[in-house]
Amino acid sequence: MPREVIAERTAEVDLDWLAALNGVDPSRGQPRVNFAKVTIPEGSSVYMDEDGPRFRMKTPQGKIVAWDKFKRIQVEPGEYWGITWLQPGQVEDPDFGFSMADGKLTILLERMEGHEHLFADFVATFSDPDMCPGGFRAPDGRYESNMLIDFMVTWGGDGVPPSLAPVQETLAVQPEVPSEFLIEFEPGTLVNCTKAKGVVEPEAETYVADVRSYNIHTGEVREIRYRLPGNSLEHFKTDGAELFRLVAAKQAAIVEILQDRKRQY
């Protein structure tokens, strides 16, 4: 039976069904992220439907963290409204939302190519008072995005379904890098990584590499992820310039193209 209560003190709850999302770090045999444990601040309103299973927490400041089975809903009041559609064992989790800055709404999205239909679920979720008290609805129209692509958004209603579509003239030539490939490194090769890892020496000769993001307008590859074959655990990341440097120096070679889909956003 669904119920809603006010937390009298800060507490931690276990959402058992989310344990299926916990990835395990092979080096330690422990979860990398424990999705099942959620901290509820004092004064938060909490909705729970164990049969759903569904959970929603709204803090006194208006922040919302909610789960509709494996779908994660997040709201930072006045700043961000978004959903990540997770699944156990899934690596490419689609993510979509709106952010507000200086009075302007912008679309934030990752891994949504081929998943545009999920926008209808986004609209339905943010119209559900149990999951999103107060709701959220943006005006129909054209929006810029973090991928430097504009999108036409139709929220739907009166028999018209919600829709999300890229504006074609904002799509540019795709980068000439396979979307996923096997790469071999020469022994002793040093790789300049993105983020905070600095310079690393690959632990193995062969890695699976996949393009994570790039600049649509210039074709510049911004991020490539490297992992061991058969393992979803990321080892390091580089930008495209580092990949081209290593190949030109014959310190690395692309030995097999696994996927060459034309990524758009």
GROMACS .gro file of C-alpha atoms in nm:
model
  265
    1MET     CA    1   0.000   0.000   0.000
    2PRO     CA    2   0.159   0.334  -0.103
    3ARG     CA    3   0.221   0.570   0.185
    4GLU     CA    4   0.374   0.912   0.250
    5VAL     CA    5   0.539   1.025   0.573
    6ILE     CA    6   0.756   1.310   0.704
    7ALA     CA    7   1.101   1.209   0.828
    8GLU     CA    8   1.133   1.313   1.194
    9ARG     CA    9   1.511   1.275   1.182
   10THR     CA   10   1.786   1.203   0.931
   11ALA     CA   11   1.781   0.834   0.844
   12GLU     CA   12   1.919   0.585   0.595
   13VAL     CA   13   1.694   0.341   0.410
   14ASP     CA   14   1.765   0.037   0.196
   15LEU     CA   15   1.582   0.019  -0.137
   16ASP     CA   16   1.649  -0.350  -0.189
   17TRP     CA   17   1.549  -0.367  -0.556
   18LEU     CA   18   1.823  -0.119  -0.649
   19ALA     CA   19   2.096  -0.361  -0.537
   20ALA     CA   20   2.068  -0.513  -0.886
   21LEU     CA   21   2.228  -0.195  -1.023
   22ASN     CA   22   2.536  -0.218  -0.802
   23GLY     CA   23   2.846  -0.277  -1.013
   24VAL     CA   24   3.129  -0.469  -0.843
   25ASP     CA   25   3.488  -0.349  -0.841
   26PRO     CA   26   3.682  -0.668  -0.931
   27SER     CA   27   3.991  -0.548  -0.746
   28ARG     CA   28   3.806  -0.528  -0.415
   29GLY     CA   29   3.498  -0.744  -0.464
   30GLN     CA   30   3.283  -0.456  -0.338
   31PRO     CA   31   3.015  -0.243  -0.505
   32ARG     CA   32   3.151   0.063  -0.688
   33VAL     CA   33   2.823   0.240  -0.614
   34ASN     CA   34   2.563   0.125  -0.362
   35PHE     CA   35   2.241   0.250  -0.516
   36ALA     CA   36   2.029   0.071  -0.254
   37LYS     CA   37   2.131   0.295   0.038
   38VAL     CA   38   1.955   0.633   0.042
   39THR     CA   39   1.997   0.900   0.308
   40ILE     CA   40   1.680   1.091   0.398
   41PRO     CA   41   1.737   1.435   0.559
   42GLU     CA   42   1.523   1.538   0.854
   43GLY     CA   43   1.195   1.699   0.753
   44SER     CA   44   1.181   1.536   0.411
   45SER     CA   45   0.854   1.405   0.275
   46VAL     CA   46   0.890   1.042   0.172
   47TYR     CA   47   0.662   0.845  -0.060
   48MET     CA   48   0.701   0.467  -0.084
   49ASP     CA   49   0.518   0.212  -0.295
   50GLU     CA   50   0.689  -0.122  -0.235
   51ASP     CA   51   0.469  -0.298  -0.491
   52GLY     CA   52   0.581  -0.055  -0.763
   53PRO     CA   53   0.854  -0.054  -0.656
   54ARG     CA   54   0.867   0.327  -0.632
   55PHE     CA   55   1.029   0.572  -0.392
   56ARG     CA   56   1.038   0.950  -0.373
   57MET     CA   57   1.209   1.183  -0.127
   58LYS     CA   58   1.156   1.561  -0.126
   59THR     CA   59   1.375   1.761   0.112
   60PRO     CA   60   1.256   2.076   0.291
   61GLN     CA   61   1.460   2.274   0.033
   62GLY     CA   62   1.261   2.116  -0.251
   63LYS     CA   63   1.527   1.877  -0.383
   64ILE     CA   64   1.377   1.553  -0.516
   65VAL     CA   65   1.540   1.213  -0.550
   66ALA     CA   66   1.305   0.943  -0.674
   67TRP     CA   67   1.317   0.592  -0.815
   68ASP     CA   68   1.050   0.430  -1.032
   69LYS     CA   69   1.201   0.081  -1.026
   70PHE     CA   70   1.536   0.147  -1.204
   71LYS     CA   71   1.446   0.491  -1.337
   72ARG     CA   72   1.618   0.766  -1.138
   73ILE     CA   73   1.448   1.107  -1.115
   74GLN     CA   74   1.634   1.412  -0.983
   75VAL     CA   75   1.521   1.770  -0.923
   76GLU     CA   76   1.726   2.065  -0.803
   77PRO     CA   77   1.454   2.329  -0.759
   78GLY     CA   78   1.485   2.608  -1.013
   79GLU     CA   79   1.802   2.456  -1.159
   80TYR     CA   80   1.760   2.101  -1.295
   81TRP     CA   81   1.493   1.842  -1.377
   82GLY     CA   82   1.620   1.511  -1.513
   83ILE     CA   83   1.588   1.134  -1.550
   84THR     CA   84   1.841   0.854  -1.599
   85TRP     CA   85   1.701   0.525  -1.729
   86LEU     CA   86   1.924   0.262  -1.568
   87GLN     CA   87   1.909  -0.116  -1.613
   88PRO     CA   88   2.115  -0.393  -1.445
   89GLY     CA   89   2.422  -0.467  -1.652
   90GLN     CA   90   2.357  -0.181  -1.890
   91VAL     CA   91   2.652   0.043  -1.976
   92GLU     CA   92   2.487   0.303  -2.202
   93ASP     CA   93   2.229   0.453  -1.964
   94PRO     CA   94   2.021   0.721  -2.142
   95ASP     CA   95   2.004   1.050  -1.951
   96PHE     CA   96   1.783   1.351  -2.027
   97GLY     CA   97   1.692   1.670  -1.849
   98PHE     CA   98   1.652   2.047  -1.851
   99SER     CA   99   1.877   2.293  -1.671
  100MET     CA  100   1.803   2.657  -1.588
  101ALA     CA  101   2.074   2.924  -1.584
  102ASP     CA  102   2.028   3.301  -1.612
  103GLY     CA  103   1.659   3.248  -1.684
  104LYS     CA  104   1.726   3.021  -1.984
  105LEU     CA  105   1.632   2.654  -2.016
  106THR     CA  106   1.884   2.425  -2.184
  107ILE     CA  107   1.857   2.054  -2.261
  108LEU     CA  108   2.118   1.828  -2.098
  109LEU     CA  109   2.139   1.481  -2.246
  110GLU     CA  110   2.374   1.185  -2.275
  111ARG     CA  111   2.341   0.858  -2.469
  112MET     CA  112   1.994   0.950  -2.602
  113GLU     CA  113   2.056   0.862  -2.968
  114GLY     CA  114   1.796   0.601  -3.061
  115HIS     CA  115   1.608   0.665  -2.736
  116GLU     CA  116   1.412   0.978  -2.829
  117HIS     CA  117   1.091   0.789  -2.746
  118LEU     CA  118   1.189   0.813  -2.378
  119PHE     CA  119   1.096   1.182  -2.385
  120ALA     CA  120   0.730   1.072  -2.363
  121ASP     CA  121   0.818   0.890  -2.040
  122PHE     CA  122   0.996   1.203  -1.917
  123VAL     CA  123   0.677   1.405  -1.972
  124ALA     CA  124   0.460   1.143  -1.799
  125THR     CA  125   0.697   1.115  -1.502
  126PHE     CA  126   0.711   1.490  -1.440
  127SER     CA  127   0.331   1.500  -1.455
  128ASP     CA  128   0.302   1.234  -1.182
  129PRO     CA  129   0.237   1.404  -0.843
  130ASP     CA  130   0.364   1.101  -0.650
  131MET     CA  131   0.704   1.108  -0.820
  132CYS     CA  132   0.734   1.483  -0.882
  133PRO     CA  133   0.520   1.700  -0.654
  134GLY     CA  134   0.477   2.036  -0.823
  135GLY     CA  135   0.556   1.884  -1.162
  136PHE     CA  136   0.759   2.036  -1.443
  137ARG     CA  137   0.663   2.145  -1.793
  138ALA     CA  138   0.863   2.350  -2.040
  139PRO     CA  139   0.705   2.546  -2.325
  140ASP     CA  140   0.700   2.380  -2.666
  141GLY     CA  141   0.971   2.511  -2.895
  142ARG     CA  142   1.335   2.504  -2.989
  143TYR     CA  143   1.605   2.449  -2.724
  144GLU     CA  144   1.984   2.449  -2.727
  145SER     CA  145   2.162   2.151  -2.570
  146ASN     CA  146   2.495   2.061  -2.412
  147MET     CA  147   2.576   1.863  -2.730
  148LEU     CA  148   2.568   2.184  -2.940
  149ILE     CA  149   2.260   2.051  -3.118
  150ASP     CA  150   1.924   2.228  -3.106
  151PHE     CA  151   1.608   2.026  -3.041
  152MET     CA  152   1.243   2.086  -3.115
  153VAL     CA  153   1.034   1.989  -2.812
  154THR     CA  154   0.661   1.920  -2.812
  155TRP     CA  155   0.520   1.849  -2.468
  156GLY     CA  156   0.203   1.697  -2.611
  157GLY     CA  157  -0.162   1.707  -2.512
  158ASP     CA  158  -0.505   1.715  -2.681
  159GLY     CA  159  -0.422   1.402  -2.878
  160VAL     CA  160  -0.073   1.519  -2.974
  161PRO     CA  161   0.205   1.289  -2.838
  162PRO     CA  162   0.520   1.434  -2.679
  163SER     CA  163   0.815   1.451  -2.917
  164LEU     CA  164   1.185   1.532  -2.917
  165ALA     CA  165   1.372   1.581  -3.245
  166PRO     CA  166   1.710   1.733  -3.339
  167VAL     CA  167   1.705   2.039  -3.564
  168GLN     CA  168   1.873   1.907  -3.878
  169GLU     CA  169   2.072   2.216  -3.968
  170THR     CA  170   2.250   2.200  -3.631
  171LEU     CA  171   2.383   1.850  -3.703
  172ALA     CA  172   2.733   1.856  -3.851
  173VAL     CA  173   2.977   1.612  -4.007
  174GLN     CA  174   3.059   1.320  -3.780
  175PRO     CA  175   3.416   1.268  -3.657
  176GLU     CA  176   3.624   1.014  -3.849
  177VAL     CA  177   3.673   0.787  -3.548
  178PRO     CA  178   3.490   0.453  -3.508
  179SER     CA  179   3.237   0.464  -3.227
  180GLU     CA  180   3.385   0.145  -3.073
  181PHE     CA  181   3.708  -0.037  -3.158
  182LEU     CA  182   3.986  -0.264  -3.036
  183ILE     CA  183   4.317  -0.086  -2.983
  184GLU     CA  184   4.660  -0.235  -2.912
  185PHE     CA  185   4.931  -0.047  -2.723
  186GLU     CA  186   5.304  -0.104  -2.758
  187PRO     CA  187   5.471  -0.215  -2.431
  188GLY     CA  188   5.587   0.079  -2.221
  189THR     CA  189   5.356   0.329  -2.390
  190LEU     CA  190   5.262   0.628  -2.174
  191VAL     CA  191   4.914   0.773  -2.228
  192ASN     CA  192   4.805   1.127  -2.141
  193CYS     CA  193   4.465   1.085  -1.979
  194THR     CA  194   4.178   1.325  -1.935
  195LYS     CA  195   4.033   1.414  -1.593
  196ALA     CA  196   4.263   1.368  -1.294
  197LYS     CA  197   4.453   1.050  -1.387
  198GLY     CA  198   4.745   1.226  -1.555
  199VAL     CA  199   4.983   0.992  -1.738
  200VAL     CA  200   4.927   0.616  -1.721
  201GLU     CA  201   5.090   0.309  -1.867
  202PRO     CA  202   4.824   0.065  -1.995
  203GLU     CA  203   4.813  -0.254  -1.789
  204ALA     CA  204   4.733  -0.471  -2.091
  205GLU     CA  205   4.815  -0.475  -2.461
  206THR     CA  206   4.457  -0.475  -2.594
  207TYR     CA  207   4.166  -0.256  -2.487
  208VAL     CA  208   3.813  -0.188  -2.606
  209ALA     CA  209   3.777   0.184  -2.674
  210ASP     CA  210   3.457   0.377  -2.736
  211VAL     CA  211   3.389   0.741  -2.814
  212ARG     CA  212   3.193   0.902  -2.532
  213SER     CA  213   3.157   1.260  -2.656
  214TYR     CA  214   3.274   1.501  -2.921
  215ASN     CA  215   3.209   1.850  -3.055
  216ILE     CA  216   2.938   1.817  -3.317
  217HIS     CA  217   3.041   2.131  -3.504
  218THR     CA  218   3.417   2.079  -3.522
  219GLY     CA  219   3.432   1.699  -3.515
  220GLU     CA  220   3.682   1.713  -3.229
  221VAL     CA  221   3.664   1.396  -3.020
  222ARG     CA  222   3.644   1.511  -2.659
  223GLU     CA  223   3.648   1.180  -2.471
  224ILE     CA  224   3.732   0.814  -2.540
  225ARG     CA  225   3.690   0.547  -2.275
  226TYR     CA  226   3.921   0.244  -2.253
  227ARG     CA  227   3.835  -0.087  -2.085
  228LEU     CA  228   3.951  -0.448  -2.100
  229PRO     CA  229   3.762  -0.683  -2.338
  230GLY     CA  230   3.470  -0.848  -2.161
  231ASN     CA  231   3.485  -0.602  -1.872
  232SER     CA  232   3.269  -0.292  -1.826
  233LEU     CA  233   3.508  -0.133  -1.576
  234GLU     CA  234   3.669   0.181  -1.715
  235HIS     CA  235   4.049   0.193  -1.689
  236PHE     CA  236   4.122   0.540  -1.827
  237LYS     CA  237   4.006   0.808  -2.073
  238THR     CA  238   4.174   1.024  -2.334
  239ASP     CA  239   4.068   1.287  -2.582
  240GLY     CA  240   4.088   1.235  -2.958
  241ALA     CA  241   4.412   1.431  -2.997
  242GLU     CA  242   4.591   1.183  -2.769
  243LEU     CA  243   4.459   0.888  -2.972
  244PHE     CA  244   4.584   1.047  -3.297
  245ARG     CA  245   4.924   1.121  -3.136
  246LEU     CA  246   4.969   0.761  -3.022
  247VAL     CA  247   4.869   0.618  -3.360
  248ALA     CA  248   5.096   0.860  -3.549
  249ALA     CA  249   5.385   0.765  -3.318
  250LYS     CA  250   5.313   0.395  -3.380
  251GLN     CA  251   5.265   0.346  -3.006
  252ALA     CA  252   4.906   0.230  -3.062
  253ALA     CA  253   4.701   0.085  -3.346
  254ILE     CA  254   4.332   0.031  -3.410
  255VAL     CA  255   4.316  -0.340  -3.491
  256GLU     CA  256   3.941  -0.398  -3.526
  257ILE     CA  257   3.631  -0.180  -3.563
  258LEU     CA  258   3.353  -0.313  -3.339
  259GLN     CA  259   3.089  -0.049  -3.413
  260ASP     CA  260   3.085   0.246  -3.647
  261ARG     CA  261   2.741   0.389  -3.586
  262LYS     CA  262   2.700   0.754  -3.673
  263ARG     CA  263   2.655   0.914  -3.336
  264GLN     CA  264   2.455   1.235  -3.334
  265TYR     CA  265   2.412   1.324  -2.967
   0.00000   0.00000   0.00000
